[in-house]
Short mmCIF file of C-alpha atoms in Angstrom, two decimals:
data_model
loop_
_atom_site.label_atom_id
_atom_site.label_comp_id
_atom_site.label_asym_id
_atom_site.label_seq_id
_atom_site.Cartn_x
_atom_site.Cartn_y
_atom_site.Cartn_z
CA UNK A 1 127.44 350.93 -82.02
CA UNK A 2 129.53 347.98 -80.82
CA UNK A 3 128.95 344.22 -81.51
CA UNK A 4 127.46 343.53 -78.08
CA UNK A 5 125.01 346.42 -77.97
CA UNK A 6 121.54 345.31 -78.82
CA UNK A 7 119.77 346.64 -81.98
CA UNK A 8 117.04 349.25 -81.65
CA UNK A 9 114.39 346.74 -82.90
CA UNK A 10 115.61 344.04 -80.39
CA UNK A 11 115.22 346.57 -77.48
CA UNK A 12 111.77 347.45 -78.63
CA UNK A 13 110.85 343.75 -78.82
CA UNK A 14 111.78 343.43 -75.11
CA UNK A 15 109.68 346.44 -74.27
CA UNK A 16 106.76 344.82 -76.19
CA UNK A 17 107.15 341.40 -74.55
CA UNK A 18 107.35 342.71 -71.03
CA UNK A 19 104.65 345.26 -71.67
CA UNK A 20 102.23 342.58 -73.01
CA UNK A 21 103.02 340.34 -70.13
CA UNK A 22 102.19 343.26 -67.71
CA UNK A 23 98.99 343.76 -69.74
CA UNK A 24 98.03 340.12 -69.17
CA UNK A 25 98.83 340.44 -65.48
CA UNK A 26 96.51 343.45 -65.16
CA UNK A 27 93.63 341.37 -66.37
CA UNK A 28 94.22 338.66 -63.76
CA UNK A 29 94.82 341.31 -61.06
CA UNK A 30 91.59 343.14 -61.90
CA UNK A 31 89.47 339.98 -62.00
CA UNK A 32 90.80 339.15 -58.59
CA UNK A 33 90.25 342.56 -57.17
CA UNK A 34 86.66 342.73 -58.46
CA UNK A 35 85.86 340.40 -55.54
CA UNK A 36 86.09 343.52 -53.27
CA UNK A 37 82.80 344.73 -54.87
CA UNK A 38 80.90 341.73 -53.44
CA UNK A 39 78.62 342.27 -50.37
CA UNK A 40 80.61 343.05 -47.24
CA UNK A 41 80.70 339.70 -45.41
CA UNK A 42 81.28 337.71 -48.52
CA UNK A 43 83.94 340.07 -49.83
CA UNK A 44 85.83 340.00 -46.61
CA UNK A 45 86.32 336.30 -46.32
CA UNK A 46 86.55 335.51 -50.12
CA UNK A 47 89.15 338.26 -50.81
CA UNK A 48 91.38 337.11 -47.87
CA UNK A 49 91.04 333.49 -48.92
CA UNK A 50 91.91 334.30 -52.53
CA UNK A 51 94.97 336.33 -51.42
CA UNK A 52 96.08 333.34 -49.28
CA UNK A 53 95.56 331.02 -52.17
CA UNK A 54 97.81 333.12 -54.42
CA UNK A 55 100.58 333.52 -51.91
CA UNK A 56 100.83 329.75 -51.43
CA UNK A 57 100.71 328.51 -55.03
CA UNK A 58 104.10 327.68 -56.64
CA UNK A 59 102.71 328.58 -60.17
CA UNK A 60 101.65 331.90 -58.94
CA UNK A 61 105.10 332.32 -57.30
CA UNK A 62 106.84 331.77 -60.74
CA UNK A 63 104.47 334.14 -62.39
CA UNK A 64 105.24 336.70 -59.70
CA UNK A 65 108.97 336.51 -60.33
CA UNK A 66 108.31 336.90 -64.04
CA UNK A 67 106.22 339.98 -63.13
CA UNK A 68 108.93 341.51 -61.01
CA UNK A 69 111.50 340.80 -63.78
CA UNK A 70 109.14 342.31 -66.45
CA UNK A 71 108.58 345.51 -64.41
CA UNK A 72 112.33 345.96 -63.95
CA UNK A 73 113.18 345.05 -67.58
CA UNK A 74 110.41 347.37 -68.88
CA UNK A 75 111.84 350.32 -66.81
CA UNK A 76 115.47 349.61 -67.66
CA UNK A 77 114.85 349.25 -71.33
CA UNK A 78 112.66 352.43 -71.21
CA UNK A 79 115.73 354.31 -69.76
CA UNK A 80 118.18 352.86 -72.28
CA UNK A 81 115.84 353.60 -75.24
CA UNK A 82 115.17 357.14 -74.00
CA UNK A 83 118.87 357.93 -73.58
CA UNK A 84 119.66 356.54 -77.05
CA UNK A 85 116.92 358.69 -78.52
CA UNK A 86 118.24 361.71 -76.78
CA UNK A 87 121.52 361.18 -78.46
CA UNK A 88 119.95 360.68 -81.82
CA UNK A 89 118.36 364.07 -81.69
CA UNK A 90 120.40 366.33 -79.39
CA UNK A 91 119.89 369.62 -81.15
CA UNK A 92 116.48 371.16 -80.52
CA UNK A 93 114.39 373.22 -82.83
CA UNK A 94 113.97 376.97 -81.94
CA UNK A 95 110.40 376.74 -82.93
CA UNK A 96 108.82 373.34 -82.56
CA UNK A 97 105.29 372.50 -83.48
CA UNK A 98 105.84 368.76 -84.49
CA UNK A 99 103.27 367.85 -81.93
CA UNK A 100 100.53 368.88 -84.21
CA UNK A 101 100.84 365.65 -86.15
CA UNK A 102 100.85 363.08 -83.34
CA UNK A 103 98.91 362.50 -80.13
CA UNK A 104 100.39 363.79 -76.91
CA UNK A 105 100.31 360.50 -75.02
CA UNK A 106 102.23 358.63 -77.81
CA UNK A 107 104.98 361.26 -77.32
CA UNK A 108 104.89 361.04 -73.48
CA UNK A 109 105.09 357.39 -72.74
CA UNK A 110 108.04 358.06 -70.56
CA UNK A 111 106.25 360.68 -68.45
CA UNK A 112 103.20 358.39 -68.06
CA UNK A 113 105.40 355.48 -67.26
CA UNK A 114 107.14 357.43 -64.57
CA UNK A 115 103.70 358.34 -62.93
CA UNK A 116 102.83 354.65 -63.12
CA UNK A 117 106.17 353.71 -61.58
CA UNK A 118 105.74 356.18 -58.63
CA UNK A 119 102.24 354.80 -58.20
CA UNK A 120 103.65 351.24 -58.09
CA UNK A 121 106.18 352.09 -55.38
CA UNK A 122 103.36 353.45 -53.25
CA UNK A 123 101.07 350.52 -54.17
CA UNK A 124 103.71 347.90 -53.29
CA UNK A 125 104.48 349.63 -50.02
CA UNK A 126 100.82 349.92 -48.95
CA UNK A 127 99.80 346.28 -49.87
CA UNK A 128 102.42 344.00 -51.12
CA UNK A 129 104.97 344.89 -48.53
CA UNK A 130 102.48 344.84 -45.58
CA UNK A 131 101.08 341.52 -46.78
CA UNK A 132 104.42 339.80 -47.31
CA UNK A 133 106.53 341.26 -44.44
CA UNK A 134 104.16 343.17 -42.22
CA UNK A 135 102.07 341.73 -39.34
CA UNK A 136 98.48 341.64 -40.40
CA UNK A 137 95.63 340.41 -38.10
CA UNK A 138 93.92 337.18 -39.08
CA UNK A 139 90.32 336.92 -40.10
CA UNK A 140 87.68 334.37 -38.97
CA UNK A 141 89.07 331.71 -41.26
CA UNK A 142 92.64 332.33 -40.19
CA UNK A 143 93.80 334.07 -43.34
CA UNK A 144 95.69 337.35 -43.25
CA UNK A 145 93.13 340.14 -43.17
CA UNK A 146 94.15 342.07 -46.30
CA UNK A 147 90.49 343.12 -46.91
CA UNK A 148 90.29 345.34 -43.84
CA UNK A 149 93.65 346.92 -44.76
CA UNK A 150 92.25 347.74 -48.25
CA UNK A 151 89.09 349.22 -46.91
CA UNK A 152 91.14 351.36 -44.39
CA UNK A 153 93.43 352.60 -46.99
CA UNK A 154 90.65 353.52 -49.45
CA UNK A 155 88.77 355.47 -46.75
CA UNK A 156 91.43 358.19 -47.30
CA UNK A 157 90.12 360.68 -49.85
CA UNK A 158 93.50 361.74 -51.02
CA UNK A 159 94.54 358.23 -51.63
CA UNK A 160 91.44 357.46 -53.77
CA UNK A 161 92.08 360.63 -55.79
CA UNK A 162 95.74 359.72 -56.34
CA UNK A 163 94.66 356.23 -57.31
CA UNK A 164 92.14 357.37 -59.88
CA UNK A 165 94.56 359.90 -61.39
CA UNK A 166 97.16 357.21 -61.73
CA UNK A 167 94.55 354.98 -63.45
CA UNK A 168 94.12 357.77 -65.99
CA UNK A 169 97.87 357.87 -66.65
CA UNK A 170 97.80 354.08 -66.91
CA UNK A 171 94.82 354.19 -69.39
CA UNK A 172 96.74 356.50 -71.76
CA UNK A 173 99.94 354.50 -71.37
CA UNK A 174 98.00 351.34 -72.23
CA UNK A 175 96.17 352.94 -75.07
CA UNK A 176 99.52 353.52 -76.90
CA UNK A 177 101.47 350.68 -75.43
CA UNK A 178 99.12 347.87 -76.38
CA UNK A 179 98.89 349.14 -80.06
CA UNK A 180 102.58 350.01 -80.19
CA UNK A 181 103.65 346.60 -78.91
CA UNK A 182 101.73 344.93 -81.73
CA UNK A 183 103.45 347.21 -84.24
CA UNK A 184 106.80 346.40 -82.74
CA UNK A 185 106.23 342.72 -83.00
CA UNK A 186 105.28 343.12 -86.60
CA UNK A 187 101.54 343.12 -87.08
CA UNK A 188 101.29 344.81 -90.39
CA UNK A 189 98.24 343.39 -92.05
CA UNK A 190 95.74 346.29 -92.27
CA UNK A 191 92.78 344.19 -91.07
CA UNK A 192 94.45 342.96 -87.88
CA UNK A 193 95.89 346.46 -87.36
CA UNK A 194 92.30 347.73 -87.06
CA UNK A 195 91.33 344.94 -84.74
CA UNK A 196 94.20 345.70 -82.49
CA UNK A 197 93.18 349.44 -82.40
CA UNK A 198 89.71 348.47 -81.24
CA UNK A 199 90.82 345.79 -78.82
CA UNK A 200 93.40 348.10 -77.44
CA UNK A 201 90.77 350.80 -76.76
CA UNK A 202 88.37 348.37 -75.16
CA UNK A 203 91.23 346.77 -73.07
CA UNK A 204 92.70 350.09 -71.88
CA UNK A 205 89.48 351.77 -70.94
CA UNK A 206 88.06 348.50 -69.35
CA UNK A 207 91.13 347.83 -67.22
CA UNK A 208 91.48 351.41 -65.99
CA UNK A 209 87.78 351.97 -65.35
CA UNK A 210 87.68 348.71 -63.45
CA UNK A 211 90.66 349.54 -61.37
CA UNK A 212 89.41 353.11 -60.68
CA UNK A 213 85.92 351.86 -59.81
CA UNK A 214 87.20 349.69 -56.94
CA UNK A 215 88.59 352.43 -54.59
CA UNK A 216 85.67 354.73 -55.46
CA UNK A 217 83.19 352.03 -54.59
CA UNK A 218 85.03 351.01 -51.34
CA UNK A 219 85.43 354.65 -50.32
CA UNK A 220 81.81 355.62 -50.67
CA UNK A 221 79.94 352.42 -49.99
CA UNK A 222 82.03 350.48 -47.39
CA UNK B 1 102.74 390.42 -98.76
CA UNK B 2 105.19 391.55 -96.23
CA UNK B 3 106.83 388.82 -94.09
CA UNK B 4 109.36 388.54 -91.42
CA UNK B 5 111.81 385.65 -91.39
CA UNK B 6 113.93 384.01 -88.67
CA UNK B 7 116.47 381.76 -90.54
CA UNK B 8 119.15 379.43 -89.29
CA UNK B 9 122.50 380.84 -90.45
CA UNK B 10 125.64 378.58 -90.01
CA UNK B 11 128.99 379.17 -91.95
CA UNK B 12 130.04 375.54 -92.01
CA UNK B 13 129.72 372.28 -90.18
CA UNK B 14 132.05 373.46 -87.40
CA UNK B 15 130.29 376.76 -86.82
CA UNK B 16 127.84 377.04 -83.94
CA UNK B 17 125.19 378.93 -85.95
CA UNK B 18 122.35 381.13 -84.99
CA UNK B 19 118.88 382.30 -85.93
CA UNK B 20 118.96 385.56 -87.88
CA UNK B 21 116.10 388.08 -88.67
CA UNK B 22 115.16 389.19 -92.09
CA UNK B 23 112.31 391.10 -93.60
CA UNK B 24 110.90 390.70 -97.09
CA UNK B 25 108.36 393.00 -98.81
CA UNK B 26 106.32 392.55 -101.94
CA UNK B 27 106.12 388.77 -101.66
CA UNK B 28 103.70 387.39 -104.21
CA UNK B 29 101.29 384.95 -102.47
CA UNK B 30 101.57 382.70 -105.64
CA UNK B 31 105.32 382.29 -105.17
CA UNK B 32 106.47 378.93 -103.93
CA UNK B 33 108.40 378.88 -100.67
CA UNK B 34 111.62 378.34 -102.48
CA UNK B 35 110.98 381.24 -104.84
CA UNK B 36 110.50 383.35 -101.81
CA UNK B 37 113.98 382.19 -100.56
CA UNK B 38 115.34 382.91 -104.02
CA UNK B 39 113.93 386.44 -103.77
CA UNK B 40 115.58 386.98 -100.36
CA UNK B 41 118.83 385.60 -101.62
CA UNK B 42 118.73 388.17 -104.59
CA UNK B 43 118.46 390.87 -102.11
CA UNK B 44 121.26 389.56 -99.95
CA UNK B 45 123.57 389.18 -102.88
CA UNK B 46 122.66 392.73 -104.01
CA UNK B 47 123.76 393.94 -100.53
CA UNK B 48 127.02 392.02 -100.87
CA UNK B 49 125.90 389.46 -98.24
CA UNK B 50 126.36 385.61 -98.39
CA UNK B 51 123.22 383.92 -99.80
CA UNK B 52 121.32 381.48 -97.67
CA UNK B 53 122.19 377.95 -98.73
CA UNK B 54 119.38 375.45 -99.08
CA UNK B 55 118.95 372.13 -100.95
CA UNK B 56 116.62 371.90 -103.93
CA UNK B 57 116.42 370.24 -107.32
CA UNK B 58 113.30 369.45 -109.30
CA UNK B 59 110.95 371.87 -107.49
CA UNK B 60 108.16 369.53 -108.60
CA UNK B 61 107.83 367.61 -105.27
CA UNK B 62 109.37 364.38 -106.62
CA UNK B 63 113.13 364.56 -105.90
CA UNK B 64 113.34 364.80 -102.16
CA UNK B 65 116.14 367.33 -102.18
CA UNK B 66 114.33 370.28 -100.57
CA UNK B 67 113.34 370.01 -96.98
CA UNK B 68 113.44 372.41 -94.06
CA UNK B 69 111.51 373.00 -90.90
CA UNK B 70 109.09 375.80 -91.41
CA UNK B 71 107.43 377.16 -88.36
CA UNK B 72 108.29 374.03 -86.43
CA UNK B 73 106.87 371.69 -88.94
CA UNK B 74 108.79 369.41 -91.41
CA UNK B 75 108.12 370.88 -94.97
CA UNK B 76 105.86 373.56 -93.49
CA UNK B 77 102.30 373.71 -92.23
CA UNK B 78 100.65 371.50 -94.84
CA UNK B 79 100.63 367.75 -94.44
CA UNK B 80 102.20 365.36 -96.97
CA UNK B 81 103.77 368.20 -98.99
CA UNK B 82 107.41 369.04 -99.90
CA UNK B 83 108.87 372.42 -99.18
CA UNK B 84 108.90 373.27 -102.91
CA UNK B 85 105.10 372.52 -103.26
CA UNK B 86 104.41 374.90 -100.38
CA UNK B 87 103.21 378.29 -101.51
CA UNK B 88 103.25 381.71 -99.83
CA UNK B 89 99.48 381.77 -99.92
CA UNK B 90 99.65 379.34 -97.00
CA UNK B 91 100.95 382.34 -94.94
CA UNK B 92 99.36 385.67 -94.03
CA UNK B 93 100.62 389.14 -94.57
CA UNK B 94 102.76 390.14 -91.63
CA UNK B 95 103.62 386.61 -90.53
CA UNK B 96 106.88 385.73 -88.96
CA UNK B 97 108.29 382.50 -90.48
CA UNK B 98 110.84 380.35 -88.76
CA UNK B 99 113.14 378.36 -91.07
CA UNK B 100 115.46 375.75 -89.62
CA UNK B 101 117.30 372.77 -91.05
CA UNK B 102 116.08 369.24 -90.47
CA UNK B 103 117.77 368.13 -87.18
CA UNK B 104 119.14 364.76 -86.21
CA UNK B 105 122.51 363.75 -85.04
CA UNK B 106 122.76 361.52 -88.12
CA UNK B 107 122.03 364.56 -90.31
CA UNK B 108 124.78 367.15 -89.53
CA UNK B 109 124.24 370.64 -90.79
CA UNK B 110 126.71 371.55 -93.50
CA UNK B 111 125.72 375.15 -94.07
CA UNK B 112 122.62 377.19 -93.20
CA UNK B 113 119.60 374.99 -94.16
CA UNK B 114 121.74 372.39 -95.94
CA UNK B 115 122.21 369.07 -94.19
CA UNK B 116 124.28 365.94 -94.84
CA UNK B 117 121.87 363.08 -95.60
CA UNK B 118 124.46 360.52 -96.71
CA UNK B 119 123.42 358.40 -93.77
CA UNK B 120 120.41 357.48 -95.83
CA UNK B 121 122.68 356.56 -98.73
CA UNK B 122 124.67 354.21 -96.47
CA UNK B 123 121.56 352.55 -95.18
CA UNK B 124 120.58 351.91 -98.82
CA UNK B 125 124.06 350.71 -99.66
CA UNK B 126 123.76 348.14 -96.82
CA UNK B 127 121.09 346.16 -98.55
CA UNK B 128 118.57 348.34 -100.48
CA UNK B 129 119.25 346.57 -103.70
CA UNK B 130 118.93 343.23 -105.46
CA UNK B 131 121.90 341.15 -106.72
CA UNK B 132 121.57 340.34 -110.43
CA UNK B 133 124.02 339.58 -113.28
CA UNK B 134 124.16 342.64 -115.46
CA UNK B 135 123.58 342.32 -119.20
CA UNK B 136 120.53 342.87 -121.36
CA UNK B 137 117.27 343.73 -119.71
CA UNK B 138 115.47 340.45 -119.27
CA UNK B 139 111.90 339.95 -120.61
CA UNK B 140 109.62 341.83 -118.28
CA UNK B 141 106.86 339.15 -118.23
CA UNK B 142 109.20 336.24 -117.44
CA UNK B 143 108.63 336.82 -113.65
CA UNK B 144 105.00 337.20 -113.09
CA UNK B 145 103.93 339.84 -110.40
CA UNK B 146 100.29 340.34 -109.49
CA UNK B 147 98.88 343.79 -109.88
CA UNK B 148 98.08 344.40 -106.15
CA UNK B 149 101.59 343.38 -105.23
CA UNK B 150 103.11 345.60 -107.86
CA UNK B 151 101.08 348.50 -106.63
CA UNK B 152 101.94 347.84 -103.03
CA UNK B 153 105.65 347.56 -103.83
CA UNK B 154 105.39 350.83 -105.77
CA UNK B 155 103.66 352.60 -102.91
CA UNK B 156 106.78 351.75 -100.76
CA UNK B 157 109.18 352.56 -103.54
CA UNK B 158 107.62 356.12 -103.79
CA UNK B 159 109.84 357.26 -100.90
CA UNK B 160 111.99 360.13 -102.01
CA UNK B 161 114.38 360.07 -99.12
CA UNK B 162 113.71 363.78 -98.07
CA UNK B 163 114.32 363.00 -94.41
CA UNK B 164 111.11 364.61 -93.15
CA UNK B 165 110.30 361.45 -91.25
CA UNK B 166 113.52 361.75 -89.21
CA UNK B 167 113.05 365.49 -88.83
CA UNK B 168 109.51 365.22 -87.36
CA UNK B 169 110.32 362.13 -85.22
CA UNK B 170 110.78 362.99 -81.45
CA UNK B 171 113.44 360.17 -81.48
CA UNK B 172 115.01 361.04 -84.92
CA UNK B 173 114.20 357.53 -86.03
CA UNK B 174 114.73 356.55 -89.62
CA UNK B 175 112.26 353.57 -89.38
CA UNK B 176 109.85 354.88 -92.01
CA UNK B 177 112.62 355.43 -94.58
CA UNK B 178 114.45 352.15 -93.96
CA UNK B 179 111.22 350.15 -93.84
CA UNK B 180 109.89 351.58 -97.07
CA UNK B 181 112.85 350.21 -98.91
CA UNK B 182 112.68 346.87 -97.15
CA UNK B 183 108.99 346.40 -97.90
CA UNK B 184 109.33 347.48 -101.49
CA UNK B 185 111.90 344.82 -102.19
CA UNK B 186 110.51 342.02 -99.98
CA UNK B 187 107.10 342.19 -101.82
CA UNK B 188 108.72 341.36 -105.21
CA UNK B 189 110.08 338.04 -106.26
CA UNK B 190 113.40 339.56 -107.26
CA UNK B 191 113.83 341.10 -103.79
CA UNK B 192 112.52 338.26 -101.69
CA UNK B 193 115.64 336.19 -102.41
CA UNK B 194 117.84 338.32 -100.24
CA UNK B 195 115.12 339.50 -97.83
CA UNK B 196 116.65 338.19 -94.62
CA UNK B 197 120.21 339.48 -95.15
CA UNK B 198 118.81 342.74 -96.42
CA UNK B 199 116.64 343.51 -93.42
CA UNK B 200 119.45 342.64 -90.92
CA UNK B 201 122.12 344.69 -92.73
CA UNK B 202 119.84 347.72 -93.27
CA UNK B 203 118.58 347.78 -89.71
CA UNK B 204 122.25 347.35 -88.46
CA UNK B 205 123.26 350.30 -90.62
CA UNK B 206 120.26 352.41 -89.51
CA UNK B 207 121.45 351.86 -85.85
CA UNK B 208 125.14 352.50 -86.68
CA UNK B 209 124.23 355.84 -88.22
CA UNK B 210 122.84 356.83 -84.84
CA UNK B 211 119.06 357.15 -85.57
CA UNK B 212 116.71 356.57 -82.66
CA UNK B 213 114.08 353.97 -81.86
CA UNK B 214 110.45 354.03 -83.40
CA UNK B 215 107.93 354.99 -80.80
CA UNK B 216 105.00 354.46 -83.22
CA UNK B 217 103.70 357.98 -82.76
CA UNK B 218 102.97 358.00 -86.51
CA UNK B 219 104.07 361.63 -87.00
CA UNK B 220 106.26 360.48 -89.89
CA UNK B 221 103.35 359.34 -92.05
CA UNK B 222 101.49 362.58 -91.39
CA UNK B 223 104.43 364.66 -92.77
CA UNK B 224 105.75 362.26 -95.44
CA UNK B 225 105.30 364.05 -98.93
CA UNK B 226 104.74 360.49 -100.41
CA UNK B 227 102.39 359.40 -97.68
CA UNK B 228 104.44 356.23 -96.99
CA UNK B 229 102.45 354.16 -94.58
CA UNK B 230 103.61 353.38 -91.06
CA UNK B 231 102.48 349.83 -91.69
CA UNK B 232 105.81 349.43 -93.52
CA UNK B 233 107.48 349.86 -90.18
CA UNK B 234 105.49 347.02 -88.82
CA UNK B 235 106.39 344.99 -91.86
CA UNK B 236 110.12 345.78 -91.23
CA UNK B 237 109.77 344.62 -87.66
CA UNK B 238 108.13 341.49 -88.86
CA UNK B 239 110.80 340.76 -91.47
CA UNK B 240 113.62 341.61 -88.97
CA UNK B 241 112.16 339.34 -86.26
CA UNK B 242 111.69 336.53 -88.75
CA UNK B 243 115.29 337.02 -90.08
CA UNK B 244 116.70 337.00 -86.50
CA UNK B 245 114.81 333.77 -85.61
CA UNK B 246 115.84 331.99 -88.83
CA UNK B 247 119.41 333.24 -88.80
CA UNK B 248 121.99 330.40 -89.09
#
């Protein structure tokens, strides 16, 4: 390993930092989206006004650039780490039952991550791209009518199913990712390790249940 | 007991190697796993064939020499047990048992089930020691060490370097091994002196040997014969990050 290649622990630190920033973003994103659950009229105007507020704010703009950078860095590091790991163990066992001593989702973060990445591409195309570069009609207050687009997209059954399935993948990814990030950054005190397990569970299930609830609610009740 | 065996045979480090079938009758269930291999080797030698080579030393579960993949698990189906402490009563009559060497790019196979674990030695040489002037042993009580700290350091020092953590890891990471030694020494006043250089040098060497990243799957702790805690890995990360931040 040359002088300029990063150490394994440094790479994992970047995975942890970017991952935890994405975790933070998900909380904000969910809180904003919960406005979709308000009564029809109120949700319509408030959600559009909120979207407009976000797109105009310089602070939000900076955060959004950090967000794009985090997603890209998280993916790039994941690929580098996976390739290094492949080289570290290139001969397979003829009979392999190592899986008995660890949880399946801890061993398949790459697979879960790929599902989430594919979801993100679809998600960006359907909402982010249309909002930023498409031509959306305006609502009564003169804001771009993202709300009507969301309701239209979530009226598709297959889309809601895909969305909910991806949230299950995200849930397992977060379940290990949140806890693993804390380990990588060096939380070794047994008491805080227990807290992080519990917080990680509440966080992962809470975030994913919240995100899955929105399309289901919109699909059946709007 | 009558058992069937599928064992990795490889002439030398250059040979490609392959799994080979054997059958063994009249195996006593109270035999240790290594005694069963001894019995097979007796038969092979009697037939004029080359014996199956495998590492072993104390056969008491404390030296860390023995270690093979048995039915796809490091040190066999039991958790936290060395290969020599596994007994044939853990298997059933008529079972087929797969025996393979521990696999990792950093652990090349030398012959049959024997692997080269000197990568571990080089990780230790990189910093797994304390620098002291030699001479007479100093008075033991001149440096006070609290009992809980002494116990915690000893728990980390219990690692026998068998390599099961690397073998069971999907990334062939040596994080558990390296972190155990780092934690052992950083806990004690004698080791705290060189803590920062130690963690940087040992991590550098661990990477240079070609071990993978730690994914925190915790499989290593489950298979470790000494039940070395994965929290040592977190401690290593903490010490490493601290050392990197404070590096001059």
